[in-house]
Coordinates of C-alpha atoms in Angstrom, one line a residue:
X26 CA 0.1 -0.1 0.1
X27 CA 1.1 3.5 -0.7
X28 CA -0.1 6.6 0.7
X29 CA 0.0 10.1 -1.1
X30 CA -0.9 13.7 0.3
X31 CA -1.8 16.7 -2.0
X32 CA -1.3 20.1 -0.4
X33 CA -4.3 21.8 0.5
X34 CA -3.2 24.8 -1.3
X35 CA -3.0 22.7 -4.6
X36 CA -6.6 23.9 -5.4
X37 CA -6.1 23.5 -9.2
X38 CA -4.2 20.4 -9.2
X39 CA -5.6 18.5 -6.2
X40 CA -9.0 17.1 -7.2
X41 CA -7.6 15.4 -10.2
X42 CA -4.3 13.9 -8.6
X43 CA -6.8 12.4 -5.7
X44 CA -9.1 11.4 -8.2
X45 CA -6.6 9.3 -10.3
X46 CA -4.8 7.7 -7.4
X47 CA -8.0 6.6 -5.7
X48 CA -9.5 5.1 -9.0
X49 CA -10.2 1.7 -9.7
X50 CA -7.6 1.7 -12.2
X51 CA -4.9 1.8 -9.6
X52 CA -6.3 -1.4 -7.9
X53 CA -6.4 -0.1 -4.3
X54 CA -2.9 0.7 -4.4
X55 CA -3.1 4.1 -2.9
X56 CA -4.6 5.8 0.2
X57 CA -4.7 9.5 0.8
X58 CA -2.7 10.8 4.0
X59 CA -4.8 13.5 6.1
X60 CA -1.6 15.2 7.2
X61 CA 2.1 15.0 6.4
X62 CA 4.3 13.3 8.9
X63 CA 7.7 12.1 8.4
X64 CA 8.0 8.7 7.3
X65 CA 4.1 8.4 6.8
X66 CA 3.9 9.2 3.1
X67 CA 5.0 8.2 -0.3
X68 CA 3.9 10.8 -2.5
X69 CA 3.6 14.5 -1.6
X70 CA 2.1 16.8 -4.6
X71 CA 1.8 20.6 -4.2
X72 CA 1.7 23.4 -6.3
X73 CA 4.3 25.8 -4.4
X74 CA 7.8 24.8 -4.1
X75 CA 9.3 22.8 -1.1
X76 CA 11.5 24.1 1.6
X77 CA 15.1 22.8 2.1
X78 CA 13.9 21.5 5.2
X79 CA 11.2 19.3 3.5
X80 CA 13.6 18.0 1.0
X81 CA 15.8 16.9 3.8
X82 CA 13.3 14.9 5.3
X83 CA 12.1 12.9 2.1
X84 CA 13.9 9.5 1.8
X85 CA 13.8 8.3 -1.9
X86 CA 13.0 5.7 -3.2
X87 CA 10.5 5.4 -0.8
X88 CA 9.2 9.2 -0.8
X89 CA 9.1 11.4 -3.8
X90 CA 8.0 15.0 -4.2
X91 CA 6.7 16.8 -7.4
X92 CA 9.4 19.8 -7.3
X93 CA 13.0 20.3 -7.4
X94 CA 14.7 23.6 -6.3
X95 CA 16.2 25.7 -8.8
X96 CA 13.8 25.1 -11.7
X97 CA 13.2 28.9 -12.0
X98 CA 16.2 28.7 -14.8
X99 CA 13.8 27.1 -17.1
X100 CA 10.4 28.6 -16.0
X101 CA 11.3 32.3 -15.7
X102 CA 11.5 33.7 -19.2
X103 CA 14.5 35.9 -18.7
X104 CA 16.6 33.0 -17.2
X105 CA 15.7 30.7 -19.6
X106 CA 16.6 33.3 -22.5
X107 CA 20.1 33.7 -20.6
X108 CA 20.7 30.1 -20.3
X109 CA 19.9 29.4 -23.9
X110 CA 22.1 32.4 -25.1
X111 CA 24.9 31.0 -22.9
X112 CA 24.5 27.3 -24.8
X113 CA 24.3 29.2 -28.4
X114 CA 27.7 30.5 -27.6
X115 CA 29.2 27.0 -27.5
X116 CA 26.7 25.5 -30.0
X117 CA 25.8 28.2 -32.4
X118 CA 23.4 26.0 -34.5
X119 CA 20.4 26.1 -31.8
X120 CA 17.4 28.0 -32.3
X121 CA 15.1 27.3 -29.5
X122 CA 13.4 30.9 -28.4
X123 CA 12.5 33.8 -30.6
X124 CA 15.3 36.4 -30.4
X125 CA 15.0 37.8 -27.0
X126 CA 16.4 40.9 -25.1
X127 CA 16.1 40.9 -21.3
X128 CA 15.6 44.3 -20.0
X129 CA 16.7 46.7 -18.7
X130 CA 20.4 44.9 -19.2
X131 CA 19.7 44.9 -23.0
X132 CA 18.0 48.0 -23.3
X133 CA 20.7 49.5 -25.6
X134 CA 21.3 46.7 -28.0
X135 CA 17.2 46.4 -28.2
X136 CA 16.9 49.9 -28.7
X137 CA 19.3 49.8 -31.6
X138 CA 17.4 47.0 -33.1
X139 CA 14.3 49.1 -33.1
X140 CA 16.0 52.1 -34.8
X141 CA 17.3 49.4 -37.8
X142 CA 13.6 47.9 -38.0
X143 CA 11.2 50.5 -37.3
X144 CA 8.2 48.5 -38.5
X145 CA 9.1 45.2 -36.6
X146 CA 6.5 43.9 -34.4
X147 CA 7.7 43.0 -30.8
X148 CA 6.1 41.1 -28.2
X149 CA 6.6 42.4 -24.5
X150 CA 6.2 39.9 -21.5
X151 CA 6.8 39.9 -17.8
X152 CA 9.7 37.9 -16.9
X153 CA 7.8 35.7 -14.3
X154 CA 4.2 35.5 -15.1
X155 CA 1.7 33.2 -17.0
X156 CA -1.9 33.1 -18.5
X157 CA -1.3 35.9 -20.9
X158 CA -1.0 38.4 -17.9
X159 CA 1.0 42.0 -18.9
X160 CA 1.6 40.8 -22.6
X161 CA 1.8 43.6 -24.9
X162 CA 2.2 43.6 -28.8
X163 CA 3.8 46.4 -30.3
X164 CA 5.6 48.3 -33.1
X165 CA 9.0 49.7 -32.5
X166 CA 7.8 53.1 -31.8
X167 CA 5.0 51.9 -29.4
X168 CA 6.9 49.8 -27.1
X169 CA 8.0 52.4 -24.8
X170 CA 4.5 54.0 -24.4
X171 CA 3.0 50.6 -22.8
X172 CA 5.6 49.7 -20.3
X173 CA 7.8 52.5 -18.3
X174 CA 10.2 49.5 -17.4
X175 CA 11.7 49.8 -20.9
X176 CA 12.8 53.5 -20.6
X177 CA 16.6 53.8 -20.6
X178 CA 17.8 54.5 -17.5
X179 CA 21.4 54.6 -16.5
X180 CA 21.1 54.8 -12.7
X181 CA 19.0 51.8 -13.0
X182 CA 21.0 50.0 -15.4
X183 CA 24.2 50.5 -13.3
X184 CA 22.1 48.9 -10.1
X185 CA 21.2 46.2 -12.2
X186 CA 25.1 45.6 -13.4
X187 CA 25.9 45.8 -9.7
X188 CA 23.6 43.2 -8.6
X189 CA 24.5 40.8 -11.4
X190 CA 28.2 41.1 -10.6
X191 CA 27.3 40.4 -6.8
X192 CA 24.7 37.6 -7.2
X193 CA 25.1 35.9 -10.8
X194 CA 21.5 36.4 -11.4
X195 CA 19.6 39.0 -13.6
X196 CA 16.6 40.7 -11.6
X197 CA 15.2 42.1 -15.0
X198 CA 11.3 42.0 -14.9
X199 CA 10.7 42.0 -18.7
X200 CA 11.6 40.3 -21.8
X201 CA 11.1 41.5 -25.3
X202 CA 11.3 39.0 -28.2
X203 CA 10.6 39.1 -31.9
X204 CA 7.0 38.5 -32.5
X205 CA 6.4 35.8 -35.1
X206 CA 3.6 37.5 -37.0
X207 CA 3.6 34.7 -39.6
X208 CA 2.5 31.6 -37.5
X209 CA 1.0 28.4 -38.8
X210 CA -2.7 28.6 -38.9
X211 CA -5.0 26.0 -37.9
X212 CA -8.0 26.7 -40.2
X213 CA -7.5 30.4 -40.1
X214 CA -6.7 30.5 -36.5
X215 CA -3.8 30.9 -34.4
X216 CA -2.6 28.5 -32.0
X217 CA -0.2 27.0 -29.8
X218 CA 0.9 23.6 -28.3
X219 CA 0.7 22.7 -24.5
X220 CA 3.2 19.9 -24.1
X221 CA 3.6 18.0 -20.8
X222 CA 7.3 17.0 -19.8
X223 CA 8.5 15.1 -16.9
X224 CA 12.0 15.5 -15.5
X225 CA 12.7 12.6 -13.6
X226 CA 16.3 13.9 -12.7
X227 CA 18.4 16.8 -13.7
X228 CA 21.9 15.2 -12.7
X229 CA 21.7 12.8 -14.6
X230 CA 19.5 14.5 -16.9
X231 CA 16.4 12.4 -17.6
X232 CA 13.4 13.7 -19.8
X233 CA 10.1 12.2 -20.7
X234 CA 7.6 13.9 -23.2
X235 CA 4.0 13.0 -23.0
X236 CA 2.8 12.0 -26.7
X237 CA -0.6 13.8 -26.5
X238 CA -0.6 17.5 -26.4
X239 CA -3.3 20.0 -26.2
X240 CA -3.8 22.5 -29.0
X241 CA -5.0 25.8 -27.7
X242 CA -6.8 27.8 -30.3
X243 CA -7.4 31.7 -30.4
X244 CA -11.0 32.8 -30.6
X245 CA -11.0 35.1 -33.6
X246 CA -9.4 34.4 -37.1
X247 CA -5.7 35.6 -37.8
X248 CA -5.1 38.6 -39.8
X249 CA -1.7 39.2 -40.1
X250 CA -0.4 42.7 -38.5
X251 CA -4.0 44.0 -38.7
X252 CA -5.3 45.5 -35.2
X253 CA -2.3 43.9 -32.9
X254 CA -4.1 45.0 -29.9
X255 CA -6.7 42.5 -30.6
X256 CA -5.9 39.9 -28.0
X257 CA -8.7 37.5 -29.1
X258 CA -6.6 36.8 -32.4
X259 CA -3.0 37.2 -31.3
X260 CA -3.0 35.2 -28.1
X261 CA -3.9 31.9 -27.6
X262 CA -4.0 31.8 -23.8
X263 CA -7.2 30.0 -22.6
X264 CA -7.7 32.4 -19.6
X265 CA -7.9 35.3 -22.2
X266 CA -10.1 33.7 -25.1
X267 CA -12.7 32.3 -22.7
X268 CA -13.8 35.9 -22.1
X269 CA -14.2 36.5 -25.9
X270 CA -18.3 37.4 -26.0
X271 CA -18.4 36.4 -29.6
X272 CA -18.8 32.9 -28.4
X273 CA -16.5 29.9 -28.3
X274 CA -17.1 28.2 -31.6
X275 CA -14.1 27.9 -33.8
X276 CA -15.4 27.4 -37.2
X277 CA -14.1 24.1 -38.8
X278 CA -12.8 23.2 -35.6
X279 CA -15.4 22.8 -32.9
X280 CA -16.5 24.4 -29.7
X281 CA -14.3 25.6 -26.7
X282 CA -10.3 26.7 -26.9
X283 CA -8.6 23.3 -26.1
X284 CA -8.5 20.3 -28.4
X285 CA -6.3 17.2 -29.0
X286 CA -3.2 17.4 -31.2
X287 CA -3.5 14.3 -32.9
X288 CA -6.9 15.0 -34.1
X289 CA -5.0 17.4 -36.6
X290 CA -2.5 15.1 -38.0
X291 CA -3.6 15.7 -41.5
X292 CA -3.6 19.6 -41.1
X293 CA 0.1 19.4 -40.3
X294 CA 0.8 16.9 -43.1
X295 CA -1.0 19.1 -45.6
X296 CA 0.9 22.5 -44.3
X297 CA 4.3 21.1 -43.9
X298 CA 4.7 18.4 -46.5
X299 CA 5.5 14.8 -46.4
X300 CA 5.6 13.3 -42.8
X301 CA 5.1 17.2 -41.8
X302 CA 3.3 16.0 -38.2
X303 CA 6.1 13.7 -37.4
X304 CA 8.8 16.1 -38.4
X305 CA 7.1 18.9 -36.3
X306 CA 6.7 16.5 -33.2
X307 CA 10.3 15.3 -33.3
X308 CA 11.4 18.9 -33.4
X309 CA 9.3 19.9 -30.6
X310 CA 10.9 17.0 -28.4
X311 CA 14.3 18.2 -29.5
X312 CA 13.5 21.8 -28.2
X313 CA 12.5 20.2 -25.0
X314 CA 15.9 18.4 -24.6
X315 CA 18.3 21.4 -25.5
X316 CA 16.3 23.6 -23.2
X317 CA 16.6 21.3 -20.1
X318 CA 20.4 20.6 -21.2
X319 CA 20.9 24.5 -21.2
X320 CA 20.1 24.7 -17.2
X321 CA 20.3 21.3 -15.8
X322 CA 23.9 21.9 -14.1
X323 CA 21.9 25.0 -12.3
X324 CA 19.4 22.5 -10.4
X325 CA 19.7 21.4 -7.1
X326 CA 19.7 17.5 -7.5
X327 CA 17.7 15.6 -5.1
X328 CA 16.8 11.8 -5.6
X329 CA 13.4 12.3 -4.1
X330 CA 12.4 15.3 -6.6
X331 CA 10.6 15.0 -9.8
X332 CA 9.1 17.9 -12.0
X333 CA 6.0 17.8 -14.4
X334 CA 6.2 21.0 -16.7
X335 CA 4.0 22.6 -19.3
X336 CA 6.0 23.4 -22.4
X337 CA 4.2 26.1 -24.7
X338 CA 5.2 26.0 -28.4
X339 CA 4.0 28.3 -31.4
X340 CA 4.8 26.9 -34.8
X341 CA 6.1 29.5 -37.6
X342 CA 4.5 29.4 -41.1
X343 CA 6.8 26.6 -41.9
X344 CA 6.0 24.4 -39.1
X345 CA 9.0 24.8 -36.8
X346 CA 8.3 25.0 -33.0
X347 CA 9.4 28.1 -31.1
X348 CA 9.4 27.7 -27.4
X349 CA 7.5 30.4 -25.9
X350 CA 7.4 29.5 -22.1
X351 CA 8.0 26.8 -19.7
X352 CA 5.3 26.6 -17.0
X353 CA 6.0 25.8 -13.2
X354 CA 3.3 23.3 -11.9
X355 CA 1.0 23.4 -15.0
X356 CA -2.9 23.2 -14.2
X357 CA -4.2 19.8 -13.7
X358 CA -8.0 20.5 -13.6
X359 CA -10.2 19.2 -16.3
X360 CA -12.7 21.7 -17.6
X361 CA -12.7 20.5 -21.5
X362 CA -12.7 17.1 -23.2
X363 CA -9.3 17.6 -24.2
X364 CA -8.0 18.3 -20.8
X365 CA -9.9 14.7 -19.7
X366 CA -8.4 12.7 -22.3
X367 CA -4.9 13.9 -21.6
X368 CA -4.3 15.0 -17.9
X369 CA -5.7 11.9 -16.2
X370 CA -3.6 9.5 -18.1
X371 CA -0.6 11.7 -17.9
X372 CA -0.7 11.9 -14.0
X373 CA -1.2 8.0 -13.9
X374 CA 2.1 7.4 -15.9
X375 CA 4.0 9.9 -14.3
X376 CA 3.7 8.2 -10.8
X377 CA 4.4 4.8 -12.9
X378 CA 7.3 6.0 -14.1
X379 CA 8.5 7.3 -10.5
X380 CA 8.2 3.5 -9.5
X381 CA 8.0 4.6 -6.1
X382 CA 8.8 1.9 -3.6
X383 CA 6.5 1.2 -0.5
X384 CA 7.9 1.1 2.9
X385 CA 6.4 -2.6 3.5
X386 CA 5.4 -4.8 0.5
X387 CA 5.3 -4.8 -3.3
X388 CA 3.9 -2.4 -5.5
X389 CA 2.9 -2.4 -9.3
X390 CA 4.6 0.4 -11.4
X391 CA 1.7 0.5 -13.6
X392 CA 1.6 0.8 -17.5
X393 CA 3.5 3.5 -19.3
X394 CA 2.4 4.1 -22.8
X395 CA 2.2 7.7 -23.7
X396 CA 5.2 9.0 -21.7
X397 CA 8.2 8.6 -23.9
X398 CA 11.7 8.8 -22.7
X399 CA 13.7 11.5 -24.9
X400 CA 16.8 11.9 -22.9
X401 CA 19.3 10.3 -22.7
X402 CA 19.0 9.7 -26.2
X403 CA 19.1 6.0 -26.9
X404 CA 18.0 5.0 -23.2
X405 CA 18.8 5.3 -19.7
X406 CA 21.7 3.0 -19.9
X407 CA 23.5 5.4 -22.2
X408 CA 26.4 7.4 -20.4
X409 CA 26.2 11.3 -19.9
X410 CA 28.0 13.2 -22.5
X411 CA 29.7 16.5 -22.5
X412 CA 27.3 19.4 -22.8
X413 CA 28.3 20.4 -26.4
X414 CA 28.3 16.7 -27.5
X415 CA 24.8 16.1 -25.9
X416 CA 23.3 18.8 -27.6
X417 CA 24.7 18.1 -31.1
X418 CA 23.3 14.4 -30.4
X419 CA 19.9 15.9 -29.6
X420 CA 19.9 17.9 -32.6
X421 CA 20.9 15.0 -34.8
X422 CA 18.3 12.9 -33.5
X423 CA 15.2 15.3 -33.1
X424 CA 16.0 18.2 -35.2
X425 CA 17.7 17.0 -38.4
X426 CA 14.6 16.7 -40.4
X427 CA 12.8 19.6 -38.6
X428 CA 10.7 22.1 -40.8
X429 CA 12.6 25.1 -41.8
X430 CA 12.4 28.2 -39.3
X431 CA 11.7 31.5 -40.4

């Protein structure tokens, strides 16, 4: 018998985790703990991070917790961009995120870019936010009007430079990226992909990608560079598009904001070309691996920890996947058929992959059908490679046949 506890603050995830673990498919393997006590639980699932004290108390392989410390290097947009830029200096062929400037540190370089490309569109985002909050799309001339944090301030930049030197971290609150104004469209609508990624370990790195993704579709048909303030055609966040008063029917697609990716394989094959869907999906998995390789050495490894991330990708007109952001503790509520199709099985297989050992007796690990090991390339028995070699191996395995990027 295994025991689990879902943190009471985990409102968005608690009901589904509880439902999956207590379902008949688990054959009575799990029971819920009313309170966390040392040595009396096997799985602790929560939406917030764990303190160092909690991690010291956890005893693998009997006990597992669903967060590492240090994953902000993946989930904060400025740190993600910084890690990938550092990796690009070693392997100059990687393309994971759109060209990114972290402000205010990169203000001068970005300002020069604006002056050279006055009609270019930019997307401005808070470095540590989600669900579309605070996002602005604007031209070079408009950017500074939207966010006073973008203004050049010598004193502020000097203070930031000092902080970076002392702490080794960049406290910027805003990132600016090239806006991909020619995205691939799904029957006339802009969309992105929510891909679920399980990291079982960062050192050595072990990464799984769930093979059913969720397509999140904007609520108005896309018109390139027209009315860039219209969030219902330019942003795909469900938390935004569900408020569109014009209704939730997507012409030629269906009702609602979310759909299952595999239902649209033929659309991708038509848009990208022969084997277009498989080439796109392989590239997505390669981008996941490269992003994790860029920051794995910065995460505090603990054998009790695992992490389930929500990766968001946007495809350009050629079908090349650009990483938009990585979400910490993605929502596990089920309010659409697509959620209900993907998330319960995702949780069940995540727990199965962990192979938690009970304190007494034996436990069946359960079936793993849709969580695919994507790193190490070649299987768990493969030796860990130096960083540059590992990145190139991932590119060769997953990105060699990728659709051309913009």
